[in-house]
Amino acid sequence: MAKVKRKIETEMKMAVSVDEFLASSDNISFIKRGAYAWEPLLNNMSTERSTITIDGMHVFGACTDKMDPITSYVESNNLSTIDITSGQEGNMHGATVAGSIDLKRRSTPFGLDKKWNGTYQTGFETNNKQFFNLGNLSFSSNRFVADGSIAFRKAGNYFDGNNDMVNHSQFNKFNTSFGLAYKTGELSSLRVDAIYDKAKDVGFPALPMDLWLSRAIITSASYKQLFEDGLLRAWDSKVYFNAVEHYMDDTKRPENLVHMDMPGWSNTYGLVSKANLKHGNYSSEIQLNVYDNLSIAEMTMYPQDRSKKTMFAYSWPWVNTRFAGLSTNNSWHISGMSQLNFGGSLGWNYNRSKYVEFNWIFHPGTPQEKNRILPSLHASYQLHINQFDFSVGTGYGHRAPSVSEGYGYYIYNSFDRYDYIGNPDLKNEVSYETNASAGYKNERMGIEAKVNYFHIESYIVGRILSLGSPMNYQSVGVKGYTSLSQAKLFNMALNANYDILKHLHWKGMLAYARATDYKGGNLPFIRPLSYQTSLHFMHRQFGIRTSVNGDLAQENYSPEYGEDLTPSYMVWNMSADYTFSFRNYKTVLQAGVENLFNEQYSTYADWGNIPRMGRNVFTSLKFSF
Ligand SMILES: [Cu+2]
């Protein structure tokens, strides 16, 4: 299976944000609206097409403008790893097209030799004067485990490669989490977890407004039972609840003549229950996912004269989404050389729009409720011959439209400057997928090539509507979500590593994607040919790294969706670290420079072509005991 499991740090930086960590994965790219809360694209597809979960729990953002992807509600110090699964193999947590991103929380095992463990990390980044403090503490005994984390980040506006300040790019984040686990028996345990995250005064330079406050509380209680023998080996069940609130602020933008209050709320409760089975060469996972989400977004428009009558609308008219689905993943070890993976899921998706009158304005008489059946299937075959690995796979799956795609009302998109209207009658998006990989590995080097191809039917996009007039004075028209008969998407990645000397390692990555609609037109936000290469040298307690990454020019852009040609860019980075013992603490000191040559650039996925950060010197210090 194409799963990636790594520590939350990158080659270059030991103290990374969740976004920076995800960016080091070859199948993740980002739409950036500023310095904070980047929207992760998996296989070059937007977040509606992937399932993003925290330990299998569904959390939905409360912003109609995608200021708050789920990845913005965690911190690097409350995660242990991030599981990225491509395509239909990622259907364990629910229906998907692009795959799944599961953010795995830290959980300390029972009965560690060392009862208390802790880490403290602090650092400073000069470009945007970002200062951060991250702390972790855990306790482990035979019966009881406790985990806690706390994180603060504060950053000012950043400067681009021309040393110009990018206004409204500051952010402030506070995050804390705790987990308590108790061993109820020899093979069973009970665990409660909570995360609280608060972002305040976050600027979104690419959008016409900022974030005043965003808060999330994410809670769960789980029970796990292991079995020593028999078919059933483990059974893990969890109930969860999370609440997100989001308040935007457009009063700090003098260009806004008319002000709008645009708060949003999203509450989700759910159940995940997973069983692991094993019999001989055959192993299986079965997972039940049930959740209920309520998404609400309001829009109150004030004329310049505040005493005049205001206008009110629901941009998400109290939309309920209920989902129940059963997923399974199976692997059969045919021999030492080959393995067959196969699985599927069947889901039921239900939507209800409470204030359906907002949906009736563009879709008169559309039913208030909608039921959908979401099937999915996948299979892959892996072959391992000496030092070679091969795999081929295929998949088929449906997804339901998101709340905005189905029920959104006048959601302003500042990229193409259209107001977007949801369509409750959209068909399920249906994906047919094939993938393949080939790799070679020995003691000194490894090389791997991966390709996947998606043929997507009823591909959901926004299309210009002739009726309706724009509500926002900045917008140029109204677009309604509609289905293209089909779209095609191809992704390719090549990874290689080579140990030049015992302590000198090289790594390289090349990725390419291409996507077109039914008439050969380009789809938006598709990454042009991109590369990343790095060298890492270690000597005793010293480590030095350097890396170069960039994209070629985005020739295949889509003017229809507001894109223009983005030129190529190349960014050079360097860092050095020193590991030593200070009293009884293991200490790592790191310093580095990102964008060493202060390149002025913006990428194909920078909203409104906002320039990226120029030269940035970072330092960090980490103590652990
Ligand atoms: Cu927002």
XYZ file of C-alpha atoms and ligand atoms in Angstrom:
626
model
C 0.000 0.000 0.000
C 1.173 3.460 -0.866
C 1.274 4.709 2.702
C 3.838 7.171 3.915
C 4.842 7.197 7.587
C 7.400 9.680 8.767
C 8.392 11.816 11.698
C 6.997 15.354 11.711
C 10.112 17.106 10.514
C 11.560 17.739 7.084
C 15.027 17.265 5.701
C 15.722 20.952 6.113
C 13.955 21.906 9.276
C 13.365 20.104 12.542
C 10.728 22.553 13.804
C 8.229 22.668 10.976
C 4.580 23.579 10.822
C 2.123 20.892 9.748
C 1.897 22.595 6.347
C 5.649 22.667 5.846
C 5.780 18.996 6.720
C 3.022 18.059 4.288
C 4.755 20.097 1.579
C 7.666 17.664 1.636
C 5.417 14.877 0.322
C 5.500 14.345 -3.454
C 1.738 14.048 -3.915
C 0.762 17.085 -1.835
C 0.695 20.629 -3.151
C -0.968 23.701 -1.681
C -3.208 26.574 -2.528
C -1.791 29.450 -0.494
C -3.805 32.477 0.501
C -1.105 33.781 2.803
C 1.389 32.487 5.331
C -1.108 30.466 7.346
C -3.533 27.548 6.838
C -2.540 26.391 3.392
C -5.105 24.252 1.599
C -3.580 20.833 0.896
C -4.185 19.379 -2.561
C -3.729 15.625 -2.788
C -2.946 14.318 -6.292
C -3.583 17.882 -7.527
C -7.192 17.762 -6.363
C -8.908 20.215 -4.024
C -9.940 19.344 -0.451
C -13.515 18.422 -1.460
C -12.039 15.431 -3.260
C -10.029 14.032 -0.352
C -10.969 12.953 3.165
C -8.928 14.744 5.798
C -9.287 13.293 9.270
C -7.636 13.459 12.680
C -7.164 9.893 13.948
C -10.029 8.864 11.683
C -12.339 11.592 13.027
C -14.081 13.857 10.566
C -13.732 17.553 11.224
C -15.123 20.112 8.783
C -13.924 23.669 8.482
C -16.313 26.524 9.230
C -15.081 28.940 6.564
C -16.840 29.323 3.228
C -13.572 30.713 1.802
C -11.409 27.761 2.853
C -9.356 29.705 5.383
C -9.435 26.734 7.721
C -8.471 23.371 6.284
C -8.447 20.670 8.997
C -4.660 20.708 8.966
C -4.853 24.212 10.491
C -6.399 22.852 13.712
C -3.452 20.709 14.775
C 0.170 21.455 15.575
C 3.297 19.541 14.715
C 3.848 18.710 18.385
C 0.540 16.934 18.877
C 1.015 14.687 15.871
C 3.148 11.586 15.576
C 2.804 11.100 11.836
C 0.566 11.828 8.854
C -0.800 8.959 6.755
C -1.301 9.881 3.139
C -3.103 7.320 1.023
C -3.633 7.885 -2.665
C -6.936 7.327 -4.465
C -9.520 4.718 -3.534
C -7.112 2.911 -1.215
C -7.809 5.891 1.025
C -11.509 5.036 1.433
C -11.237 3.628 4.966
C -12.448 6.893 6.489
C -15.206 7.550 3.977
C -15.885 8.247 0.332
C -13.081 9.934 -1.580
C -11.715 10.563 -5.050
C -8.190 11.875 -4.460
C -7.342 9.794 -1.388
C -7.014 10.440 2.320
C -4.866 12.407 4.722
C -5.093 11.138 8.284
C -3.350 13.220 10.934
C -2.199 10.774 13.593
C -1.987 12.130 17.108
C 0.781 11.312 19.516
C -0.022 8.599 21.988
C 2.583 7.334 24.413
C 2.612 3.551 24.919
C 1.967 1.939 28.312
C 4.821 0.741 30.497
C 7.801 2.686 29.173
C 11.037 2.232 31.150
C 11.273 5.957 31.470
C 8.102 7.227 33.101
C 8.385 10.904 32.249
C 9.327 12.213 28.809
C 9.299 15.740 27.563
C 10.385 18.020 24.773
C 10.604 21.756 24.552
C 11.228 23.549 21.296
C 11.616 27.214 20.668
C 12.623 29.181 17.628
C 12.645 32.360 15.699
C 12.284 33.115 11.999
C 13.588 36.481 10.908
C 11.573 37.189 7.779
C 8.185 37.494 9.471
C 9.544 37.687 13.025
C 7.856 34.412 13.811
C 8.452 33.277 17.350
C 7.279 29.874 18.503
C 7.277 27.742 21.628
C 6.260 24.106 21.563
C 6.159 21.900 24.645
C 5.307 18.260 25.216
C 5.098 16.182 28.342
C 4.120 12.557 28.775
C 3.831 10.083 31.595
C 3.744 6.336 31.169
C 3.137 3.589 33.702
C 1.795 0.069 33.379
C -1.815 1.107 33.926
C -1.922 4.771 33.077
C -0.646 7.126 30.374
C -0.940 10.896 30.038
C 0.089 13.078 27.090
C 0.016 16.830 26.928
C 1.176 19.449 24.476
C 1.080 23.200 24.184
C 2.125 25.453 21.313
C 2.257 29.166 20.623
C 3.167 30.794 17.346
C 3.160 34.488 16.558
C 4.293 36.001 13.285
C 4.223 39.428 11.718
C 3.895 40.327 8.055
C 6.391 38.634 5.800
C 8.614 40.231 3.169
C 8.859 39.021 -0.420
C 11.958 38.674 -2.595
C 11.903 42.384 -3.441
C 11.967 43.124 0.314
C 8.454 44.519 0.083
C 6.174 43.826 2.977
C 3.188 41.603 2.174
C 0.458 43.337 4.128
C -2.058 41.255 6.095
C 0.138 38.158 6.305
C 0.537 37.970 10.086
C -0.788 35.140 12.244
C -1.218 34.049 15.843
C -1.855 30.505 16.876
C -2.363 28.741 20.151
C -2.840 24.995 20.358
C -3.025 22.601 23.241
C -3.911 18.947 23.553
C -4.112 16.248 26.151
C -4.773 12.544 26.224
C -5.376 10.158 29.107
C -5.349 6.399 28.738
C -6.138 3.742 31.275
C -5.554 0.035 30.942
C -8.840 -1.630 31.835
C -7.473 -5.140 31.453
C -4.506 -7.124 30.225
C -5.520 -6.453 26.600
C -7.904 -3.547 26.772
C -7.686 0.184 27.320
C -9.794 3.299 27.459
C -8.591 6.652 26.170
C -9.907 10.211 26.137
C -8.376 12.943 24.010
C -8.931 16.618 23.359
C -7.382 19.311 21.192
C -8.105 22.999 21.549
C -6.897 25.327 18.841
C -7.269 29.063 18.541
C -6.074 31.293 15.712
C -6.499 35.019 16.143
C -5.760 38.014 13.956
C -4.658 36.001 10.946
C -4.133 37.932 7.758
C -5.007 36.487 4.359
C -3.208 38.801 1.927
C -4.703 37.057 -1.117
C -8.292 37.466 0.086
C -10.360 40.628 0.533
C -10.729 39.884 4.262
C -8.849 38.453 7.215
C -9.605 36.166 10.075
C -10.480 37.709 13.391
C -10.925 34.475 15.341
C -11.112 30.784 14.639
C -11.525 28.214 17.383
C -11.847 24.463 17.431
C -12.389 21.933 20.155
C -11.851 18.337 19.083
C -12.709 15.601 21.573
C -12.937 11.818 21.575
C -13.239 8.785 23.812
C -12.100 5.399 22.612
C -11.989 1.820 23.758
C -9.570 -0.737 22.398
C -9.601 -4.486 22.884
C -6.840 -6.794 21.642
C -7.212 -10.552 21.221
C -4.348 -13.011 21.522
C -5.658 -15.638 19.149
C -8.510 -16.268 16.764
C -9.598 -14.447 13.666
C -10.317 -11.121 15.352
C -7.093 -9.516 16.571
C -8.076 -5.994 17.554
C -11.189 -3.940 17.894
C -11.004 -0.191 18.351
C -14.044 2.055 18.732
C -14.257 5.767 19.223
C -16.994 8.328 19.720
C -16.154 11.924 18.988
C -17.409 15.458 18.928
C -15.847 18.576 17.508
C -16.960 22.169 17.164
C -15.389 24.837 15.001
C -16.228 28.523 14.918
C -14.864 31.051 12.497
C -15.222 34.851 12.332
C -13.865 36.833 9.420
C -12.984 40.484 9.476
C -12.963 42.813 6.484
C -12.784 46.082 8.415
C -8.995 46.338 8.134
C -9.177 46.615 4.358
C -9.730 50.206 3.250
C -10.619 48.991 -0.262
C -13.815 47.424 1.091
C -16.527 50.034 0.745
C -19.216 47.749 2.052
C -18.562 45.616 5.110
C -19.827 42.160 5.717
C -19.937 40.031 8.824
C -19.292 36.470 7.777
C -19.201 34.042 10.689
C -19.356 30.277 10.270
C -19.898 27.278 12.525
C -19.359 23.588 11.997
C -20.257 20.907 14.547
C -19.630 17.234 14.004
C -20.220 14.171 16.096
C -19.429 10.670 15.033
C -18.354 7.126 15.603
C -15.447 5.143 14.179
C -15.191 1.452 14.884
C -12.473 -0.681 13.405
C -11.742 -4.406 13.563
C -8.495 -6.068 12.501
C -8.712 -9.678 11.381
C -5.959 -12.105 10.555
C -5.998 -15.659 9.320
C -2.875 -17.261 7.919
C -1.676 -15.195 4.981
C -4.775 -13.112 4.988
C -5.330 -9.901 6.927
C -8.274 -7.571 6.878
C -9.486 -4.287 8.321
C -13.143 -3.399 8.562
C -14.213 0.071 9.582
C -17.552 1.631 10.334
C -17.751 5.424 9.956
C -20.774 7.367 11.102
C -20.969 11.119 11.478
C -23.342 14.015 11.532
C -22.217 17.513 10.626
C -24.045 20.812 10.787
C -22.507 23.648 8.788
C -23.759 27.198 9.150
C -22.410 30.348 7.542
C -23.980 33.764 7.733
C -23.488 36.916 5.736
C -24.670 40.304 6.949
C -23.955 43.175 4.639
C -23.773 46.708 5.976
C -24.153 49.653 3.637
C -21.726 52.536 4.100
C -24.318 54.265 6.165
C -24.600 51.811 9.057
C -27.986 53.127 10.087
C -29.509 51.996 6.784
C -31.099 48.620 6.488
C -28.685 45.704 6.384
C -28.956 42.620 4.254
C -28.757 39.133 5.659
C -28.269 35.755 4.010
C -27.115 32.272 4.880
C -24.188 31.309 2.683
C -24.512 27.807 4.237
C -28.217 27.611 5.133
C -27.845 25.236 8.145
C -26.755 22.250 6.095
C -26.805 18.860 7.752
C -24.608 16.121 6.359
C -25.060 12.636 7.704
C -22.847 9.815 6.608
C -22.730 6.124 7.445
C -20.393 3.769 5.678
C -18.639 0.469 5.981
C -15.146 0.108 4.514
C -12.802 -2.802 4.206
C -9.205 -3.271 3.197
C -7.747 -6.728 2.743
C -4.362 -8.107 1.946
C -3.481 -11.587 0.911
C 0.182 -12.561 1.011
C 0.174 -14.981 -1.885
C 3.847 -15.798 -1.437
C 6.980 -14.146 -0.120
C 7.141 -12.355 -3.451
C 3.643 -11.175 -4.108
C 0.679 -9.674 -2.383
C -2.856 -8.807 -3.415
C -4.677 -5.888 -1.764
C -8.336 -5.308 -2.342
C -11.171 -3.535 -0.657
C -14.235 -1.432 -0.954
C -16.729 0.675 0.852
C -20.386 1.418 0.740
C -21.638 4.683 2.158
C -24.888 6.512 2.617
C -24.757 10.293 2.465
C -27.700 12.436 3.495
C -28.041 16.211 3.237
C -30.702 18.527 4.541
C -30.820 22.261 4.073
C -32.871 23.888 6.829
C -33.346 27.262 5.127
C -33.941 25.774 1.701
C -35.450 29.068 0.461
C -31.892 30.255 -0.186
C -31.329 27.256 -2.447
C -34.675 27.806 -4.144
C -33.586 31.195 -5.464
C -31.408 29.487 -8.100
C -32.897 25.987 -7.971
C -36.652 26.498 -7.496
C -38.420 23.605 -5.866
C -35.315 21.556 -5.230
C -35.956 18.991 -2.458
C -34.857 19.946 1.033
C -33.313 16.524 1.586
C -31.074 14.413 -0.578
C -29.858 10.829 -0.174
C -26.895 9.414 -2.025
C -25.269 5.994 -2.140
C -21.485 6.133 -2.431
C -19.826 2.875 -3.493
C -16.093 2.325 -3.857
C -13.817 -0.539 -4.911
C -10.093 -0.951 -5.290
C -7.524 -3.660 -5.947
C -3.778 -3.720 -6.339
C -1.114 -6.317 -6.877
C 2.415 -5.987 -5.503
C 5.386 -7.960 -6.704
C 8.741 -8.080 -5.021
C 11.644 -9.680 -6.942
C 15.058 -9.425 -5.332
C 15.669 -5.701 -5.036
C 12.821 -4.702 -7.333
C 9.296 -3.727 -6.350
C 6.360 -3.377 -8.715
C 2.712 -2.606 -8.193
C -0.363 -2.090 -10.339
C -3.752 -1.051 -9.070
C -7.170 0.132 -10.003
C -10.069 1.829 -8.259
C -13.601 3.075 -8.650
C -15.487 5.383 -6.339
C -18.144 8.033 -5.841
C -18.145 11.206 -3.785
C -20.950 13.511 -2.737
C -20.725 17.274 -3.356
C -19.396 19.335 -0.451
C -21.621 21.715 1.495
C -20.497 24.671 -0.650
C -20.858 22.756 -3.919
C -24.306 21.540 -2.964
C -25.801 24.335 -0.866
C -23.529 27.370 -0.945
C -25.190 30.714 -1.536
C -23.189 33.651 -2.891
C -19.766 32.462 -1.794
C -17.325 34.971 -3.209
C -14.225 33.505 -4.824
C -11.582 36.220 -5.031
C -9.486 34.144 -7.440
C -11.797 34.329 -10.427
C -13.938 37.081 -8.790
C -17.225 35.242 -9.105
C -19.912 34.565 -6.541
C -20.547 30.815 -6.344
C -23.930 29.167 -5.989
C -24.326 25.544 -4.894
C -26.502 23.055 -6.716
C -28.325 20.503 -4.533
C -29.122 18.354 -7.578
C -25.515 17.694 -8.607
C -24.747 14.114 -9.513
C -22.163 12.128 -7.562
C -18.670 12.628 -8.870
C -17.445 9.242 -10.112
C -13.782 8.337 -10.360
C -12.102 5.543 -12.295
C -8.473 5.220 -11.398
C -5.398 3.214 -12.310
C -1.986 3.392 -10.713
C 1.373 1.718 -11.005
C 4.795 1.923 -9.427
C 8.222 0.442 -9.939
C 11.203 0.684 -7.632
C 14.689 -0.560 -7.008
C 16.590 -0.523 -3.742
C 20.010 -1.590 -2.493
C 22.188 -0.598 0.489
C 23.405 2.576 -1.152
C 20.585 3.776 -3.306
C 16.910 3.640 -4.104
C 14.768 4.790 -6.992
C 11.020 4.715 -7.376
C 8.611 5.833 -10.079
C 4.876 6.219 -9.439
C 2.074 7.120 -11.817
C -1.655 7.413 -11.434
C -4.446 8.324 -13.768
C -7.952 9.427 -12.849
C -10.874 9.517 -15.229
C -13.559 11.460 -13.393
C -17.165 11.646 -14.526
C -19.569 14.406 -13.470
C -16.572 16.468 -12.385
C -17.840 19.354 -10.248
C -16.766 22.889 -11.201
C -18.224 26.389 -11.229
C -19.708 27.653 -14.493
C -20.858 31.186 -15.338
C -24.593 31.645 -14.885
C -26.433 34.062 -17.108
C -29.050 34.758 -14.445
C -28.445 36.427 -11.124
C -26.430 39.494 -10.353
C -23.336 39.643 -8.190
C -23.904 40.584 -4.572
C -20.383 41.647 -3.753
C -19.401 44.837 -5.534
C -15.971 43.336 -6.272
C -17.383 40.341 -8.052
C -17.836 40.259 -11.801
C -20.631 37.725 -11.986
C -22.251 34.594 -10.645
C -21.067 31.038 -11.153
C -23.091 27.959 -10.360
C -21.606 24.619 -9.469
C -22.231 22.180 -12.254
C -20.855 18.892 -13.527
C -18.524 18.546 -16.466
C -19.227 15.293 -18.281
C -15.655 14.213 -17.579
C -12.169 15.252 -16.579
C -8.830 13.475 -16.784
C -5.958 13.790 -14.361
C -2.519 12.273 -14.567
C 0.158 12.392 -11.844
C 3.704 11.171 -11.958
C 6.488 11.214 -9.366
C 10.063 10.027 -9.434
C 12.020 9.687 -6.190
C 15.649 8.719 -5.801
C 18.251 8.636 -3.057
C 21.930 7.788 -3.073
C 24.530 7.574 -0.307
C 27.524 9.192 -1.943
C 29.661 8.563 1.136
C 28.832 6.974 4.438
C 27.809 10.358 5.822
C 26.856 12.171 2.648
C 23.372 11.499 1.327
C 21.623 12.753 -1.766
C 17.898 12.804 -2.437
C 15.913 13.937 -5.451
C 12.294 14.194 -6.493
C 10.595 15.060 -9.751
C 6.828 15.404 -10.099
C 4.582 16.132 -13.021
C 0.835 16.395 -13.466
C -1.547 17.123 -16.289
C -5.310 17.565 -16.136
C -7.897 18.418 -18.753
C -11.671 18.623 -19.010
C -13.899 16.858 -21.560
C -13.000 19.285 -24.333
C -9.275 19.344 -23.680
C -9.283 22.569 -21.646
C -6.869 22.794 -18.722
C -8.093 22.330 -15.174
C -6.918 24.875 -12.591
C -4.311 24.410 -9.814
C -2.362 21.655 -11.563
C 1.283 21.686 -10.641
C 3.746 22.079 -13.525
C 6.904 19.981 -13.571
C 8.472 20.425 -10.140
C 11.711 19.236 -8.592
C 13.414 19.003 -5.254
C 16.950 17.883 -4.568
C 18.943 17.853 -1.352
C 22.320 16.930 0.093
C 22.823 15.988 3.712
C 26.216 15.707 5.345
C 26.781 14.460 8.881
C 29.945 14.593 10.926
C 29.858 13.581 14.587
C 27.368 15.928 16.199
C 27.101 18.182 13.177
C 24.689 17.993 10.305
C 24.580 20.223 7.238
C 21.900 20.188 4.578
C 21.253 22.068 1.438
C 18.326 21.791 -0.924
C 16.983 23.301 -4.102
C 13.384 23.161 -5.183
C 11.315 24.769 -7.869
C 8.646 24.544 -10.514
C 8.984 25.049 -14.219
C 6.677 27.581 -15.898
C 3.000 26.697 -15.741
C 2.329 26.465 -19.465
C -0.927 24.560 -19.089
C -2.828 27.163 -17.101
C -6.546 27.781 -17.206
C -7.710 31.331 -18.025
C -11.307 30.152 -17.638
C -10.719 29.676 -13.902
C -8.794 32.900 -13.428
C -5.275 31.541 -13.937
C -2.456 33.169 -15.849
C 0.975 31.915 -16.857
C 3.158 31.546 -13.781
C 6.871 31.740 -14.597
C 9.370 29.210 -13.300
C 11.193 29.716 -10.025
C 13.974 28.104 -8.037
C 14.582 28.387 -4.321
C 17.766 27.463 -2.480
C 17.789 26.484 1.196
C 20.482 25.603 3.735
C 20.602 24.526 7.334
C 23.034 23.246 9.935
C 22.481 21.590 13.275
C 24.500 20.614 16.279
C 23.448 17.924 18.772
C 24.864 17.922 22.281
C 24.072 17.052 25.860
C 23.317 19.838 28.247
C 22.979 18.570 31.810
C 20.748 15.573 31.221
C 19.002 17.020 28.229
C 19.542 15.959 24.673
C 19.803 19.269 22.879
C 19.658 20.100 19.192
C 20.464 23.540 17.927
C 19.588 24.373 14.344
C 20.016 27.405 12.125
C 19.231 27.787 8.463
C 18.180 29.974 5.584
C 15.231 29.450 3.294
C 15.212 31.156 -0.092
C 18.886 31.996 0.272
C 19.053 34.163 -2.851
C 15.906 36.076 -1.990
C 14.121 34.976 -5.154
C 10.973 36.965 -5.926
C 8.374 34.439 -7.013
C 4.878 33.165 -6.695
C 3.754 29.677 -7.564
C 0.939 28.423 -9.794
C -1.178 27.868 -6.684
C -0.644 31.184 -4.934
C -4.054 32.747 -4.766
C -4.066 35.969 -6.773
C -0.324 35.569 -7.501
C 0.666 36.888 -4.076
C 4.449 36.737 -3.797
C 6.009 34.107 -1.538
C 8.376 34.760 1.285
C 11.826 36.101 0.467
C 14.982 35.182 2.351
C 14.205 33.747 5.761
C 16.735 32.902 8.453
C 15.447 30.433 11.009
C 16.869 29.163 14.262
C 15.518 26.638 16.674
C 16.508 24.897 19.836
C 15.103 21.622 21.082
C 15.571 20.024 24.488
C 14.357 16.559 25.276
C 14.587 14.397 28.328
Cu -12.902 32.581 6.559
